[in-house]
Tab-separated table of C-alpha atoms in Angstrom:
chain	number	residue	atom	x	y	z
A	1	MET	CA	0.000	0.000	0.000
A	2	ILE	CA	1.149	3.506	-0.886
A	3	GLY	CA	0.154	6.380	1.390
A	4	ILE	CA	-0.324	9.936	0.154
A	5	LEU	CA	-0.617	12.869	2.540
A	6	GLY	CA	-2.294	15.828	0.880
A	7	ALA	CA	-5.349	15.694	-1.382
A	8	GLY	CA	-4.599	18.733	-3.498
A	9	ALA	CA	-4.286	18.449	-7.261
A	10	PHE	CA	-0.895	16.744	-7.304
A	11	GLY	CA	-1.572	14.335	-4.458
A	12	THR	CA	-4.891	13.346	-5.991
A	13	ALA	CA	-3.322	12.938	-9.438
A	14	LEU	CA	-0.636	10.627	-8.070
A	15	ALA	CA	-3.319	8.636	-6.250
A	16	VAL	CA	-5.254	8.251	-9.498
A	17	ALA	CA	-2.195	7.254	-11.550
A	18	LEU	CA	-0.940	4.750	-9.005
A	19	GLY	CA	-4.431	3.436	-8.334
A	20	ARG	CA	-5.073	2.831	-12.023
A	21	SER	CA	-1.902	0.745	-12.154
A	22	GLY	CA	-3.413	-1.633	-9.606
A	23	ARG	CA	-1.652	-0.394	-6.497
A	24	ALA	CA	-3.585	0.069	-3.275
A	25	VAL	CA	-3.465	3.767	-2.340
A	26	ARG	CA	-4.652	5.529	0.797
A	27	LEU	CA	-5.094	9.283	0.371
A	28	TRP	CA	-5.244	11.601	3.386
A	29	ALA	CA	-6.880	15.040	3.416
A	30	ARG	CA	-6.849	17.317	6.450
A	31	ASP	CA	-10.375	18.644	5.800
A	32	ALA	CA	-12.948	16.156	7.068
A	33	ASP	CA	-15.681	17.662	4.886
A	34	GLN	CA	-13.498	17.185	1.813
A	35	VAL	CA	-12.868	13.583	2.809
A	36	ARG	CA	-16.583	12.857	3.143
A	37	ALA	CA	-17.306	14.501	-0.207
A	38	MET	CA	-14.553	12.536	-1.964
A	39	GLN	CA	-15.728	9.299	-0.386
A	40	ALA	CA	-19.272	9.955	-1.540
A	41	THR	CA	-18.605	11.228	-5.082
A	42	ARG	CA	-15.277	9.473	-5.782
A	43	ARG	CA	-13.983	12.780	-7.122
A	44	ASN	CA	-11.958	15.743	-5.881
A	45	ALA	CA	-14.443	18.457	-6.800
A	46	VAL	CA	-12.021	21.296	-6.012
A	47	ALA	CA	-8.734	20.152	-7.500
A	48	LEU	CA	-9.609	17.631	-10.247
A	49	PRO	CA	-13.386	17.704	-10.711
A	50	ASP	CA	-13.477	15.646	-13.923
A	51	VAL	CA	-11.397	12.680	-12.748
A	52	ASP	CA	-12.813	9.611	-11.000
A	53	LEU	CA	-10.867	7.930	-8.224
A	54	PRO	CA	-10.090	4.272	-9.010
A	55	GLU	CA	-11.553	1.625	-6.715
A	56	THR	CA	-8.042	0.931	-5.429
A	57	VAL	CA	-7.893	4.427	-3.862
A	58	SER	CA	-9.424	5.080	-0.448
A	59	VAL	CA	-9.728	8.521	1.175
A	60	HIS	CA	-9.079	9.110	4.875
A	61	ALA	CA	-9.271	11.879	7.460
A	62	GLU	CA	-6.847	10.254	9.930
A	63	ILE	CA	-3.141	9.844	9.221
A	64	ALA	CA	-3.136	6.730	11.396
A	65	GLU	CA	-5.266	5.079	8.688
A	66	VAL	CA	-2.631	5.826	6.029
A	67	VAL	CA	0.565	4.715	7.778
A	68	PRO	CA	2.505	2.502	7.779
A	69	ALA	CA	2.896	2.066	4.029
A	70	GLU	CA	5.436	0.862	1.468
A	71	ALA	CA	6.121	4.554	0.879
A	72	LEU	CA	4.540	7.762	2.121
A	73	LEU	CA	4.257	10.611	-0.394
A	74	LEU	CA	4.162	14.056	1.222
A	75	CYS	CA	2.071	16.156	-1.170
A	76	VAL	CA	1.672	19.394	0.768
A	77	PRO	CA	2.997	22.868	-0.149
A	78	MET	CA	6.650	23.450	0.718
A	79	GLN	CA	5.877	26.030	3.398
A	80	ALA	CA	3.499	23.559	5.089
A	81	LEU	CA	5.884	20.589	5.148
A	82	ALA	CA	7.598	21.411	8.439
A	83	ALA	CA	4.249	21.889	10.181
A	84	LEU	CA	2.990	18.556	8.823
A	85	LEU	CA	6.035	16.715	10.180
A	86	ASP	CA	6.013	18.594	13.485
A	87	GLY	CA	2.295	18.152	14.040
A	88	HIS	CA	1.921	14.439	13.315
A	89	THR	CA	4.123	12.014	15.214
A	90	GLY	CA	2.478	9.161	13.330
A	91	ILE	CA	4.614	10.102	10.338
A	92	ASP	CA	7.714	8.190	11.382
A	93	GLY	CA	10.672	6.469	9.815
A	94	SER	CA	8.965	3.111	9.393
A	95	CYS	CA	8.629	3.707	5.648
A	96	PRO	CA	10.335	5.915	3.049
A	97	LEU	CA	9.144	9.539	3.093
A	98	VAL	CA	8.992	11.021	-0.408
A	99	ALA	CA	8.586	14.788	-0.670
A	100	CYS	CA	6.387	15.884	-3.574
A	101	CYS	CA	6.758	19.644	-3.123
A	102	LYS	CA	9.060	22.247	-4.624
A	103	GLY	CA	10.675	25.157	-2.849
A	104	VAL	CA	12.907	26.336	-0.035
A	105	ASP	CA	11.621	26.600	3.519
A	106	LEU	CA	11.525	30.254	4.569
A	107	THR	CA	12.441	29.579	8.185
A	108	SER	CA	15.331	27.154	7.799
A	109	LEU	CA	16.364	27.871	4.172
A	110	ARG	CA	16.313	24.106	3.612
A	111	GLY	CA	14.835	21.977	0.870
A	112	PRO	CA	12.188	19.309	1.515
A	113	VAL	CA	14.563	16.349	1.924
A	114	ALA	CA	16.722	18.265	4.408
A	115	LEU	CA	13.572	19.104	6.383
A	116	ILE	CA	12.555	15.447	6.472
A	117	ARG	CA	16.028	14.344	7.559
A	118	ASP	CA	16.101	16.979	10.280
A	119	ARG	CA	12.789	15.879	11.771
A	120	ARG	CA	12.866	12.160	10.933
A	121	PRO	CA	16.571	11.252	10.845
A	122	GLU	CA	15.744	7.548	10.936
A	123	ALA	CA	13.679	7.710	7.727
A	124	VAL	CA	14.681	7.062	4.131
A	125	ALA	CA	14.062	10.482	2.545
A	126	ALA	CA	13.562	11.168	-1.162
A	127	ILE	CA	11.992	13.716	-3.485
A	128	LEU	CA	9.743	13.273	-6.524
A	129	THR	CA	9.934	16.280	-8.835
A	130	GLY	CA	10.011	17.316	-12.475
A	131	PRO	CA	7.787	18.486	-15.335
A	132	GLY	CA	4.368	17.070	-14.581
A	133	PHE	CA	1.073	18.918	-14.333
A	134	ALA	CA	-1.465	17.229	-12.080
A	135	ALA	CA	-4.175	17.295	-14.757
A	136	ASP	CA	-1.935	15.492	-17.252
A	137	ILE	CA	-0.907	12.825	-14.734
A	138	ALA	CA	-4.524	12.260	-13.683
A	139	ARG	CA	-5.675	11.917	-17.304
A	140	GLY	CA	-3.053	9.263	-17.933
A	141	LEU	CA	-1.003	11.362	-20.335
A	142	PRO	CA	2.667	10.311	-20.666
A	143	THR	CA	4.756	12.057	-17.992
A	144	ALA	CA	8.374	11.682	-16.879
A	145	LEU	CA	9.582	12.791	-13.453
A	146	THR	CA	12.783	12.602	-11.406
A	147	LEU	CA	13.088	10.569	-8.223
A	148	ALA	CA	16.089	11.704	-6.161
A	149	ALA	CA	17.244	9.408	-3.365
A	150	THR	CA	20.473	8.177	-1.839
A	151	GLU	CA	18.861	5.070	-0.330
A	152	ARG	CA	16.408	2.566	-1.831
A	153	GLY	CA	16.157	4.632	-4.998
A	154	ALA	CA	15.712	1.677	-7.353
A	155	ALA	CA	13.005	0.125	-5.170
A	156	LEU	CA	11.088	3.408	-4.958
A	157	GLN	CA	11.478	3.932	-8.693
A	158	ASP	CA	9.871	0.550	-9.361
A	159	LEU	CA	7.137	1.118	-6.788
A	160	LEU	CA	6.072	4.542	-8.063
A	161	SER	CA	6.417	4.094	-11.836
A	162	THR	CA	3.404	3.194	-13.991
A	163	GLN	CA	2.779	2.709	-17.706
A	164	THR	CA	2.109	6.438	-18.095
A	165	LEU	CA	4.274	7.824	-15.274
A	166	ARG	CA	7.959	7.153	-15.959
A	167	LEU	CA	10.468	7.942	-13.208
A	168	TYR	CA	14.161	8.582	-13.774
A	169	ARG	CA	16.464	8.096	-10.807
A	170	THR	CA	19.296	10.248	-9.443
A	171	ASP	CA	21.228	10.486	-6.193
A	172	ASP	CA	21.743	14.246	-6.599
A	173	ILE	CA	19.125	15.363	-4.106
A	174	ILE	CA	20.386	18.961	-3.931
A	175	GLY	CA	20.219	19.363	-7.697
A	176	ALA	CA	16.723	17.890	-7.913
A	177	GLU	CA	15.471	20.029	-5.025
A	178	LEU	CA	16.895	23.273	-6.364
A	179	GLY	CA	15.828	22.635	-9.937
A	180	GLY	CA	12.231	22.219	-8.839
A	181	ALA	CA	12.380	25.192	-6.495
A	182	LEU	CA	14.155	27.735	-8.672
A	183	LYS	CA	12.180	27.083	-11.832
A	184	ASN	CA	9.070	28.387	-10.043
A	185	VAL	CA	10.770	31.755	-9.574
A	186	VAL	CA	11.744	31.924	-13.241
A	187	ALA	CA	8.206	30.886	-14.218
A	188	ILE	CA	6.826	33.909	-12.371
A	189	ALA	CA	9.247	36.128	-14.275
A	190	ALA	CA	8.245	34.502	-17.568
A	191	GLY	CA	4.614	35.161	-16.756
A	192	VAL	CA	5.442	38.802	-16.055
A	193	VAL	CA	7.074	39.086	-19.472
A	194	ILE	CA	4.075	37.653	-21.307
A	195	GLY	CA	1.521	39.460	-19.162
A	196	ALA	CA	3.232	42.766	-19.826
A	197	GLY	CA	3.173	42.106	-23.566
A	198	LEU	CA	6.952	42.032	-23.962
A	199	GLY	CA	6.854	39.168	-26.445
A	200	GLU	CA	8.169	35.670	-27.033
A	201	SER	CA	11.741	36.801	-27.721
A	202	ALA	CA	11.862	38.428	-24.305
A	203	ARG	CA	10.484	35.258	-22.703
A	204	ALA	CA	13.206	33.167	-24.376
A	205	ALA	CA	15.882	35.555	-23.120
A	206	LEU	CA	14.403	35.569	-19.619
A	207	LEU	CA	14.175	31.774	-19.504
A	208	THR	CA	17.811	31.459	-20.592
A	209	ARG	CA	19.171	33.976	-18.093
A	210	GLY	CA	16.984	32.485	-15.395
A	211	TYR	CA	18.463	29.071	-16.099
A	212	ALA	CA	21.939	30.576	-15.712
A	213	GLU	CA	20.902	31.808	-12.253
A	214	MET	CA	19.626	28.364	-11.359
A	215	LEU	CA	22.952	26.825	-12.321
A	216	ARG	CA	25.005	29.380	-10.402
A	217	LEU	CA	23.226	28.825	-7.117
A	218	ALA	CA	22.730	25.081	-7.448
A	219	MET	CA	26.371	24.385	-8.263
A	220	ALA	CA	27.532	26.615	-5.410
A	221	LEU	CA	25.455	24.448	-3.070
A	222	GLY	CA	26.892	21.203	-4.401
A	223	ALA	CA	24.506	20.182	-7.186
A	224	ARG	CA	25.721	18.546	-10.383
A	225	PRO	CA	25.138	20.542	-13.590
A	226	GLU	CA	23.768	17.488	-15.422
A	227	THR	CA	20.948	17.287	-12.885
A	228	LEU	CA	19.917	20.852	-13.679
A	229	ALA	CA	20.014	19.946	-17.380
A	230	GLY	CA	17.582	17.087	-16.749
A	231	LEU	CA	13.895	16.707	-16.014
A	232	SER	CA	14.001	18.271	-12.552
A	233	GLY	CA	15.751	21.387	-13.864
A	234	LEU	CA	15.527	22.330	-17.531
A	235	GLY	CA	12.551	20.072	-18.209
A	236	ASP	CA	10.466	21.564	-15.426
A	237	LEU	CA	11.649	25.066	-16.305
A	238	VAL	CA	10.469	24.772	-19.911
A	239	LEU	CA	7.083	23.399	-18.859
A	240	THR	CA	6.265	26.025	-16.248
A	241	CYS	CA	7.577	28.970	-18.267
A	242	THR	CA	5.482	28.151	-21.327
A	243	SER	CA	2.098	26.983	-20.034
A	244	ALA	CA	-0.793	28.748	-18.364
A	245	GLN	CA	-1.421	25.528	-16.421
A	246	SER	CA	1.443	26.672	-14.180
A	247	ARG	CA	0.190	28.610	-11.161
A	248	ASN	CA	3.506	30.443	-10.957
A	249	PHE	CA	3.288	31.489	-14.594
A	250	ARG	CA	-0.317	32.640	-14.189
A	251	TYR	CA	0.603	34.646	-11.110
A	252	GLY	CA	3.439	36.328	-13.008
A	253	ALA	CA	1.106	37.082	-15.904
A	254	ALA	CA	-1.289	38.783	-13.485
A	255	LEU	CA	1.607	40.888	-12.161
A	256	GLY	CA	2.533	41.835	-15.722
A	257	GLN	CA	-1.065	42.763	-16.534
A	258	GLY	CA	-1.588	44.622	-13.281
A	259	THR	CA	-4.535	42.412	-12.306
A	260	VAL	CA	-5.406	40.718	-9.013
A	261	PHE	CA	-4.472	37.039	-8.668
A	262	ASP	CA	-6.640	34.613	-6.684
A	263	PRO	CA	-5.129	34.677	-3.172
A	264	SER	CA	-6.414	31.162	-2.424
A	265	VAL	CA	-4.048	29.650	-5.013
A	266	THR	CA	-0.662	28.522	-3.678
A	267	VAL	CA	2.217	30.123	-5.594
A	268	GLU	CA	5.386	28.442	-4.333
A	269	GLY	CA	7.720	30.744	-6.256
A	270	ILE	CA	6.882	33.776	-4.102
A	271	ALA	CA	8.310	32.351	-0.882
A	272	THR	CA	11.063	30.566	-2.779
A	273	ALA	CA	12.329	33.837	-4.269
A	274	ARG	CA	12.565	35.375	-0.819
A	275	ALA	CA	14.374	32.370	0.644
A	276	VAL	CA	16.708	31.981	-2.330
A	277	LEU	CA	17.836	35.594	-2.142
A	278	ARG	CA	18.894	35.014	1.463
A	279	LEU	CA	20.809	31.914	0.423
A	280	ALA	CA	22.449	33.697	-2.510
A	281	ALA	CA	23.447	36.702	-0.403
A	282	GLY	CA	25.324	34.434	1.988
A	283	LEU	CA	27.230	32.946	-0.940
A	284	GLY	CA	27.856	36.225	-2.754
A	285	ILE	CA	25.870	35.101	-5.818
A	286	ASP	CA	24.106	37.636	-8.050
A	287	MET	CA	20.524	36.660	-8.963
A	288	PRO	CA	18.880	39.605	-10.747
A	289	VAL	CA	15.853	37.709	-12.068
A	290	THR	CA	15.065	36.327	-8.616
A	291	ALA	CA	15.536	39.769	-7.090
A	292	MET	CA	13.106	41.264	-9.626
A	293	VAL	CA	10.473	38.620	-8.834
A	294	ASP	CA	10.797	39.186	-5.097
A	295	ALA	CA	10.586	42.959	-5.464
A	296	LEU	CA	7.530	42.764	-7.720
A	297	ALA	CA	5.747	40.202	-5.539
A	298	SER	CA	6.315	42.269	-2.409
A	299	GLY	CA	5.232	45.490	-4.124
A	300	ARG	CA	8.582	47.200	-3.526
A	301	ILE	CA	9.008	48.091	-7.189
A	302	ALA	CA	6.783	48.958	-10.136
A	303	LEU	CA	6.806	46.796	-13.246
A	304	ASN	CA	8.326	49.435	-15.531
A	305	ASP	CA	11.119	50.082	-13.033
A	306	ALA	CA	11.862	46.364	-12.736
A	307	ILE	CA	12.132	45.974	-16.499
A	308	ALA	CA	14.314	49.056	-16.771
A	309	ARG	CA	16.702	47.772	-14.111
A	310	LEU	CA	17.140	44.437	-15.847
A	311	MET	CA	17.702	46.033	-19.249
A	312	SER	CA	20.178	48.588	-17.917
A	313	ARG	CA	22.476	46.056	-16.258
A	314	PRO	CA	26.104	46.256	-17.429
A	315	LEU	CA	26.824	44.497	-20.711
A	316	LYS	CA	28.959	41.395	-20.287
A	317	GLN	CA	30.117	38.200	-21.947
A	318	GLU	CA	27.566	35.375	-21.888
């Protein structure tokens, strides 16, 4: 049995994909009303209203009903991961804990695997990340993701792969974490470019310079460049910078258009930009795209001023 904590879009999509493959899946949601509704309708009316839950998927309101499991997938937002681990002692090291979130914790400046290891040092910790929209995974469309683990990676890869969900394995946890986190920041910037009507050429330039920022920080923290060139880095970057399915891209587009974005939608790149700038400052690394996103998101700078600052930076060799 595979346990999934978090019945948002991604957690539900993974439950559907794994359930369709014949695996027994137990899905936990913190909202008891949501649990009752999903049990009754066999659908997640909020996150994936058009997708039926397979019979192999059960929905639960108590974590004790989900653990122990062959693996426990933690599908909560990055900024909620520490609270989930701190608030539920039933999540222990009896099974592998696989983070399915992207970002950097604002309090500790750590990625999801480091948070798990800090709070559950006895557990096998891993991260599942890469270019996969929940709607595509739930519909059974071909998707490839990265599983980063230093222990039991091959076993987890076999357990979590299906005919439509193909997992590639790496032991570069730092690279996989940072690729998934930093691309959200660049996706916001790409959305700003398109929302402001600056054009596709500007988006291509922004994506390229944003990728250079990702590499600079990730390598300084010990990541391997080939990891950033893979699914969890470049692959995820391309997806989220070019599709309106990305919440980060849509948020950036709203900033570029000067419109209000739905505050109920989680936009991981906002907190990640703030945390990453603190990390980069300690390492003496320049990250102008990230700085622009943070300044725009916090309202410290107007859009025209942000664009002017980026375009007036000193000319240099690529």
